[in-house]
Structures are given as C-alpha cells and as structure tokens.
C-alpha cells in the first residue's frame, strides 16, 4: 500500500567521471573501457538526492537497507558525457520500503537508462547497541 504520492526530484545534471568510472569498473571486476552498467548507483548517493532519503529516514526513525537494484539500458553511458537524472521516490507501508525509480537521459532528452532501487526501512531501534 502506498502511503503518499511519489516525490519527484530533478533532473540533476551529472557527468560520468572517467576516473571514477574506471575505478568502479576495477572494483566490480570489469576489465574493459566501458562504463559499468551499475555506475549510476553512484549518482543515487549524490548529496542533493540522498539528503532527501536521509531526512525522510531521520523523520521516520528508520535506517535504509539496500534491498534490490535493477538497471535497464536503451543506450550505454559514455565516460566524460553529462546526463540528466530524474528520480521518483515512493514509500510503501507493507513491507516498509522506499522505491527510487530513476531515468537517465541525455541533455537532449533521449532516455538512456532506467534504474529501480529498493531500500527496506528498518526501525532504528531494531539495530540495538554494539557490545
């Protein structure tokens, strides 16, 4: 059950940083010069976007735990190029989660990719204290 209408954010103009894409490729075991398919996950952690998630979780007294992520491409991303990221965030009650649905488009408006990220909302009290 959805608790509220989706929250629309963006578009955010972001660039595929060639050095960061190469480092991400090495860290994920890619051995070619292409931008890794999961590279846009880096963008979802951008402060201008993730601050909304952080503030919502603080308000709800929950911790976002990565549940799943999927990427669907119409065209590959190119290192050094800029893209517009538009995100819609919905919150569900059962199970408690945030779903972030994003579209990556060229500055001319051509869609390159769609991303869905699910974050399970775990009550902060459920983490207890470390001993």
Coordinates of N, CA and C in Angstrom, one line a residue:
X1 N 0.8 -1.2 0.0 CA 0.0 0.0 0.0 C 0.9 1.2 0.0
X2 N 0.7 2.2 -0.9 CA 1.4 3.4 -0.9 C 0.8 4.4 0.1
X3 N 1.7 5.1 0.8 CA 1.3 5.9 1.9 C 1.1 7.4 1.4
X4 N 1.7 7.7 0.3 CA 1.7 9.1 -0.2 C 2.0 9.2 -1.6
X5 N 1.7 10.3 -2.3 CA 2.1 10.4 -3.7 C 3.6 10.4 -3.9
X6 N 4.1 10.0 -5.0 CA 5.5 9.9 -5.3 C 6.1 11.3 -5.2
X7 N 7.3 11.4 -4.7 CA 8.1 12.6 -4.6 C 9.0 12.7 -5.9
X8 N 8.9 13.7 -6.7 CA 9.7 13.8 -7.9 C 10.9 14.7 -7.6
X9 N 12.1 14.3 -8.0 CA 13.3 15.1 -7.8 C 14.1 15.2 -9.1
X10 N 14.7 16.3 -9.3 CA 15.5 16.5 -10.5 C 14.7 17.2 -11.6
X11 N 15.3 17.2 -12.8 CA 16.5 16.5 -13.2 C 17.8 17.1 -12.6
X12 N 18.7 16.2 -12.3 CA 20.1 16.6 -11.8 C 21.0 16.4 -13.0
X13 N 21.8 17.4 -13.4 CA 22.8 17.2 -14.4 C 24.0 16.6 -13.8
X14 N 24.4 15.4 -14.2 CA 25.5 14.7 -13.7 C 26.4 14.2 -14.8
X15 N 27.7 14.1 -14.5 CA 28.7 13.6 -15.5 C 29.2 12.3 -15.1
X16 N 29.5 11.5 -16.1 CA 30.2 10.2 -15.9 C 31.7 10.6 -15.8
X17 N 32.2 10.6 -14.6 CA 33.6 11.0 -14.4 C 34.4 9.8 -14.9
X18 N 35.3 10.0 -15.9 CA 36.1 8.9 -16.4 C 36.9 8.2 -15.4
X19 N 37.6 8.9 -14.5 CA 38.4 8.3 -13.4 C 37.6 7.5 -12.5
X20 N 36.5 8.0 -12.1 CA 35.6 7.3 -11.2 C 34.9 6.1 -11.8
X21 N 34.6 6.2 -13.1 CA 34.0 5.1 -13.8 C 35.1 4.0 -14.0
X22 N 36.3 4.3 -14.2 CA 37.4 3.3 -14.3 C 37.6 2.6 -13.0
X23 N 37.6 3.4 -11.9 CA 37.8 2.8 -10.6 C 36.7 1.9 -10.2
X24 N 35.4 2.3 -10.6 CA 34.3 1.5 -10.3 C 34.4 0.2 -11.1
X25 N 34.8 0.3 -12.4 CA 35.0 -0.9 -13.2 C 36.0 -1.9 -12.6
X26 N 37.1 -1.3 -12.1 CA 38.1 -2.2 -11.4 C 37.5 -2.9 -10.2
X27 N 36.8 -2.1 -9.4 CA 36.3 -2.6 -8.1 C 35.2 -3.6 -8.3
X28 N 34.5 -3.6 -9.5 CA 33.5 -4.6 -9.7 C 33.9 -5.7 -10.7
X29 N 35.2 -5.7 -11.0 CA 35.7 -6.8 -11.8 C 35.6 -6.6 -13.3
X30 N 35.3 -5.5 -13.8 CA 35.2 -5.2 -15.2 C 36.6 -5.0 -15.8
X31 N 36.9 -5.5 -16.9 CA 38.2 -5.4 -17.5 C 38.3 -4.7 -18.8
X32 N 37.2 -3.9 -19.1 CA 37.2 -3.2 -20.4 C 37.0 -1.7 -20.1
X33 N 37.0 -0.9 -21.2 CA 36.9 0.5 -21.1 C 35.5 1.1 -21.0
X34 N 34.5 0.2 -21.0 CA 33.1 0.6 -21.0 C 32.7 1.1 -19.6
X35 N 31.7 2.0 -19.5 CA 31.2 2.5 -18.2 C 30.4 1.3 -17.6
X36 N 30.7 0.9 -16.4 CA 29.9 -0.3 -15.8 C 28.4 0.0 -15.8
X37 N 27.6 -1.0 -16.0 CA 26.2 -0.9 -16.1 C 25.6 -0.3 -14.8
X38 N 26.2 -0.7 -13.6 CA 25.8 -0.2 -12.3 C 26.3 1.1 -11.9
X39 N 27.1 1.8 -12.8 CA 27.7 3.1 -12.5 C 26.7 4.1 -11.9
X40 N 25.4 4.2 -12.5 CA 24.5 5.2 -12.0 C 24.2 5.1 -10.5
X41 N 24.5 3.9 -9.9 CA 24.3 3.7 -8.4 C 25.0 4.8 -7.7
X42 N 26.2 5.2 -8.2 CA 27.0 6.2 -7.6 C 26.2 7.5 -7.5
X43 N 25.5 7.8 -8.6 CA 24.7 9.1 -8.6 C 23.6 9.1 -7.6
X44 N 23.0 7.9 -7.2 CA 21.9 7.9 -6.3 C 22.4 8.3 -4.9
X45 N 23.7 8.3 -4.7 CA 24.3 8.7 -3.4 C 24.7 10.2 -3.4
X46 N 24.5 10.9 -4.5 CA 24.8 12.3 -4.5 C 24.1 13.0 -3.4
X47 N 24.8 13.9 -2.7 CA 24.2 14.6 -1.6 C 22.8 15.3 -1.9
X48 N 22.7 15.9 -3.1 CA 21.5 16.6 -3.4 C 20.3 15.7 -3.5
X49 N 20.6 14.4 -3.8 CA 19.5 13.4 -3.9 C 19.4 12.6 -2.6
X50 N 20.5 12.1 -2.1 CA 20.4 11.2 -1.0 C 20.0 12.0 0.3
X51 N 20.2 13.3 0.4 CA 19.8 14.1 1.5 C 18.3 14.0 1.8
X52 N 17.5 13.9 0.7 CA 16.1 13.7 0.8 C 15.8 12.4 1.5
X53 N 16.5 11.3 1.1 CA 16.3 10.0 1.7 C 16.7 10.0 3.1
X54 N 17.9 10.6 3.4 CA 18.4 10.7 4.8 C 17.4 11.4 5.7
X55 N 16.9 12.6 5.2 CA 16.0 13.4 6.0 C 14.7 12.6 6.3
X56 N 14.2 11.9 5.3 CA 12.9 11.2 5.5 C 13.1 10.0 6.5
X57 N 14.3 9.3 6.4 CA 14.6 8.2 7.3 C 14.8 8.8 8.7
X58 N 15.4 9.9 8.9 CA 15.5 10.5 10.2 C 14.1 10.8 10.8
X59 N 13.3 11.4 9.9 CA 11.9 11.7 10.4 C 11.1 10.5 10.8
X60 N 11.3 9.4 10.1 CA 10.6 8.1 10.4 C 11.4 7.3 11.4
X61 N 12.6 7.7 11.8 CA 13.4 7.0 12.8 C 13.7 5.5 12.3
X62 N 14.1 5.5 11.0 CA 14.5 4.2 10.4 C 15.8 4.3 9.7
X63 N 16.4 3.1 9.4 CA 17.6 3.0 8.6 C 17.3 2.4 7.3
X64 N 17.8 3.0 6.1 CA 17.5 2.4 4.8 C 18.6 1.3 4.6
X65 N 18.1 0.1 4.3 CA 18.9 -1.0 4.0 C 18.7 -1.4 2.6
X66 N 19.8 -1.5 1.8 CA 19.6 -1.9 0.4 C 19.0 -3.2 0.2
X67 N 17.9 -3.2 -0.5 CA 17.1 -4.5 -0.8 C 17.3 -5.0 -2.2
X68 N 17.3 -4.1 -3.2 CA 17.5 -4.6 -4.6 C 17.7 -3.4 -5.5
X69 N 18.3 -3.7 -6.6 CA 18.5 -2.7 -7.6 C 18.5 -3.3 -9.0
X70 N 17.9 -2.6 -10.0 CA 17.9 -3.1 -11.3 C 18.2 -1.9 -12.3
X71 N 18.8 -2.3 -13.4 CA 19.2 -1.3 -14.4 C 18.7 -1.8 -15.8
X72 N 18.1 -1.0 -16.6 CA 17.7 -1.3 -17.9 C 18.2 -0.2 -18.8
X73 N 18.9 -0.6 -19.9 CA 19.5 0.3 -20.8 C 18.9 0.3 -22.2
X74 N 18.8 1.5 -22.7 CA 18.5 1.7 -24.1 C 19.7 2.1 -24.9
X75 N 20.7 2.7 -24.2 CA 22.0 3.1 -24.8 C 23.0 3.2 -23.7
X76 N 24.3 2.8 -24.0 CA 25.3 2.8 -23.0 C 25.7 4.2 -22.6
X77 N 26.1 4.4 -21.3 CA 26.6 5.6 -20.9 C 28.1 5.8 -21.4
X78 N 28.5 7.0 -21.6 CA 29.8 7.3 -22.1 C 30.6 8.1 -21.1
X79 N 31.8 7.6 -20.8 CA 32.7 8.4 -19.9 C 32.9 9.8 -20.4
X80 N 32.8 10.8 -19.5 CA 33.0 12.1 -19.8 C 31.8 12.9 -20.3
X81 N 30.7 12.2 -20.6 CA 29.4 12.8 -21.0 C 28.5 13.1 -19.8
X82 N 27.7 14.1 -20.0 CA 26.7 14.6 -19.0 C 25.4 14.0 -19.3
X83 N 24.6 13.7 -18.2 CA 23.3 13.1 -18.3 C 22.4 13.8 -17.3
X84 N 21.1 13.7 -17.6 CA 20.1 14.2 -16.6 C 19.5 13.1 -15.9
X85 N 19.5 13.1 -14.6 CA 18.9 12.1 -13.7 C 17.7 12.6 -13.1
X86 N 16.5 12.0 -13.4 CA 15.2 12.3 -12.7 C 14.8 11.2 -11.9
X87 N 14.4 11.4 -10.7 CA 14.1 10.4 -9.7 C 12.7 10.6 -9.1
X88 N 12.0 9.5 -9.0 CA 10.7 9.4 -8.3 C 10.8 8.5 -7.1
X89 N 10.4 9.0 -5.9 CA 10.5 8.2 -4.7 C 9.1 7.9 -4.2
X90 N 8.8 6.6 -3.9 CA 7.6 6.3 -3.3 C 7.9 5.5 -2.0
X91 N 7.0 5.6 -1.1 CA 7.1 4.9 0.2 C 5.9 3.9 0.4
X92 N 6.3 2.7 0.8 CA 5.2 1.7 1.0 C 5.2 1.3 2.5
X93 N 4.1 0.9 2.9 CA 3.9 0.5 4.3 C 4.2 -0.9 4.5
X94 N 3.7 -1.8 3.6 CA 3.9 -3.2 3.8 C 4.5 -3.9 2.5
X95 N 5.8 -4.3 2.6 CA 6.7 -4.1 3.7 C 7.2 -2.6 3.6
X96 N 7.7 -2.1 4.8 CA 8.2 -0.8 4.8 C 9.4 -0.6 3.9
X97 N 9.3 0.3 2.9 CA 10.4 0.5 2.0 C 10.2 1.8 1.2
X98 N 11.3 2.2 0.7 CA 11.3 3.3 -0.3 C 11.7 2.7 -1.6
X99 N 11.1 3.1 -2.7 CA 11.4 2.7 -4.0 C 11.8 3.9 -4.8
X100 N 13.0 3.9 -5.3 CA 13.5 5.0 -6.1 C 13.6 4.6 -7.5
X101 N 12.8 5.2 -8.4 CA 12.7 4.9 -9.8 C 13.4 6.1 -10.5
X102 N 14.4 5.8 -11.3 CA 15.2 6.9 -11.9 C 15.2 6.7 -13.4
X103 N 15.3 7.8 -14.1 CA 15.5 7.8 -15.6 C 16.8 8.6 -15.9
X104 N 17.7 8.1 -16.7 CA 18.9 8.7 -17.1 C 18.7 9.1 -18.6
X105 N 18.8 10.4 -18.9 CA 18.6 10.9 -20.2 C 19.8 11.8 -20.7
X106 N 19.9 11.9 -22.0 CA 20.9 12.8 -22.5 C 20.4 14.2 -22.3
X107 N 21.3 15.3 -22.4 CA 20.8 16.6 -22.3 C 19.7 17.0 -23.3
X108 N 19.7 16.2 -24.4 CA 18.6 16.4 -25.5 C 17.3 15.7 -25.1
X109 N 17.3 15.0 -24.0 CA 16.1 14.3 -23.6 C 15.9 12.9 -24.0
X110 N 16.9 12.3 -24.7 CA 16.9 10.9 -25.1 C 17.1 10.0 -23.9
X111 N 16.2 9.1 -23.6 CA 16.4 8.2 -22.5 C 17.5 7.2 -22.8
X112 N 18.4 7.0 -21.8 CA 19.5 6.0 -21.9 C 19.2 4.8 -21.0
X113 N 18.7 5.1 -19.8 CA 18.6 4.0 -18.9 C 17.5 4.3 -17.9
X114 N 17.0 3.2 -17.3 CA 16.0 3.3 -16.1 C 16.6 2.5 -15.0
X115 N 16.4 3.0 -13.8 CA 17.0 2.4 -12.6 C 15.9 2.2 -11.6
X116 N 15.9 1.1 -10.9 CA 15.0 0.9 -9.7 C 15.8 0.5 -8.6
X117 N 15.7 1.2 -7.5 CA 16.4 0.8 -6.2 C 15.4 0.7 -5.1
X118 N 15.4 -0.4 -4.4 CA 14.5 -0.5 -3.2 C 15.3 -0.5 -2.0
X119 N 14.9 0.3 -1.0 CA 15.5 0.4 0.3 C 14.5 0.0 1.3
X120 N 14.8 -1.1 2.1 CA 13.9 -1.5 3.2 C 14.1 -0.6 4.3
X121 N 13.1 -0.2 5.0 CA 13.1 0.8 6.1 C 13.0 0.0 7.4
X122 N 14.2 -0.1 8.1 CA 14.3 -0.9 9.3 C 14.3 0.1 10.5
X123 N 13.4 -0.2 11.5 CA 13.4 0.7 12.6 C 14.8 0.8 13.3
X124 N 15.2 2.0 13.6 CA 16.5 2.3 14.2 C 16.6 1.5 15.5
X125 N 15.6 1.4 16.2 CA 15.6 0.6 17.5 C 15.9 -0.8 17.3
X126 N 15.7 -1.4 16.1 CA 15.9 -2.8 15.8 C 17.4 -3.1 15.7
X127 N 18.3 -2.1 15.6 CA 19.7 -2.3 15.5 C 20.4 -2.5 16.8
X128 N 19.7 -2.0 17.9 CA 20.3 -2.2 19.2 C 21.7 -1.5 19.3
X129 N 22.4 -1.8 20.4 CA 23.7 -1.2 20.6 C 24.8 -2.3 20.4
X130 N 25.9 -1.8 19.9 CA 27.0 -2.8 19.8 C 27.7 -3.0 21.1
X131 N 28.0 -4.2 21.4 CA 28.7 -4.6 22.7 C 30.2 -4.7 22.5

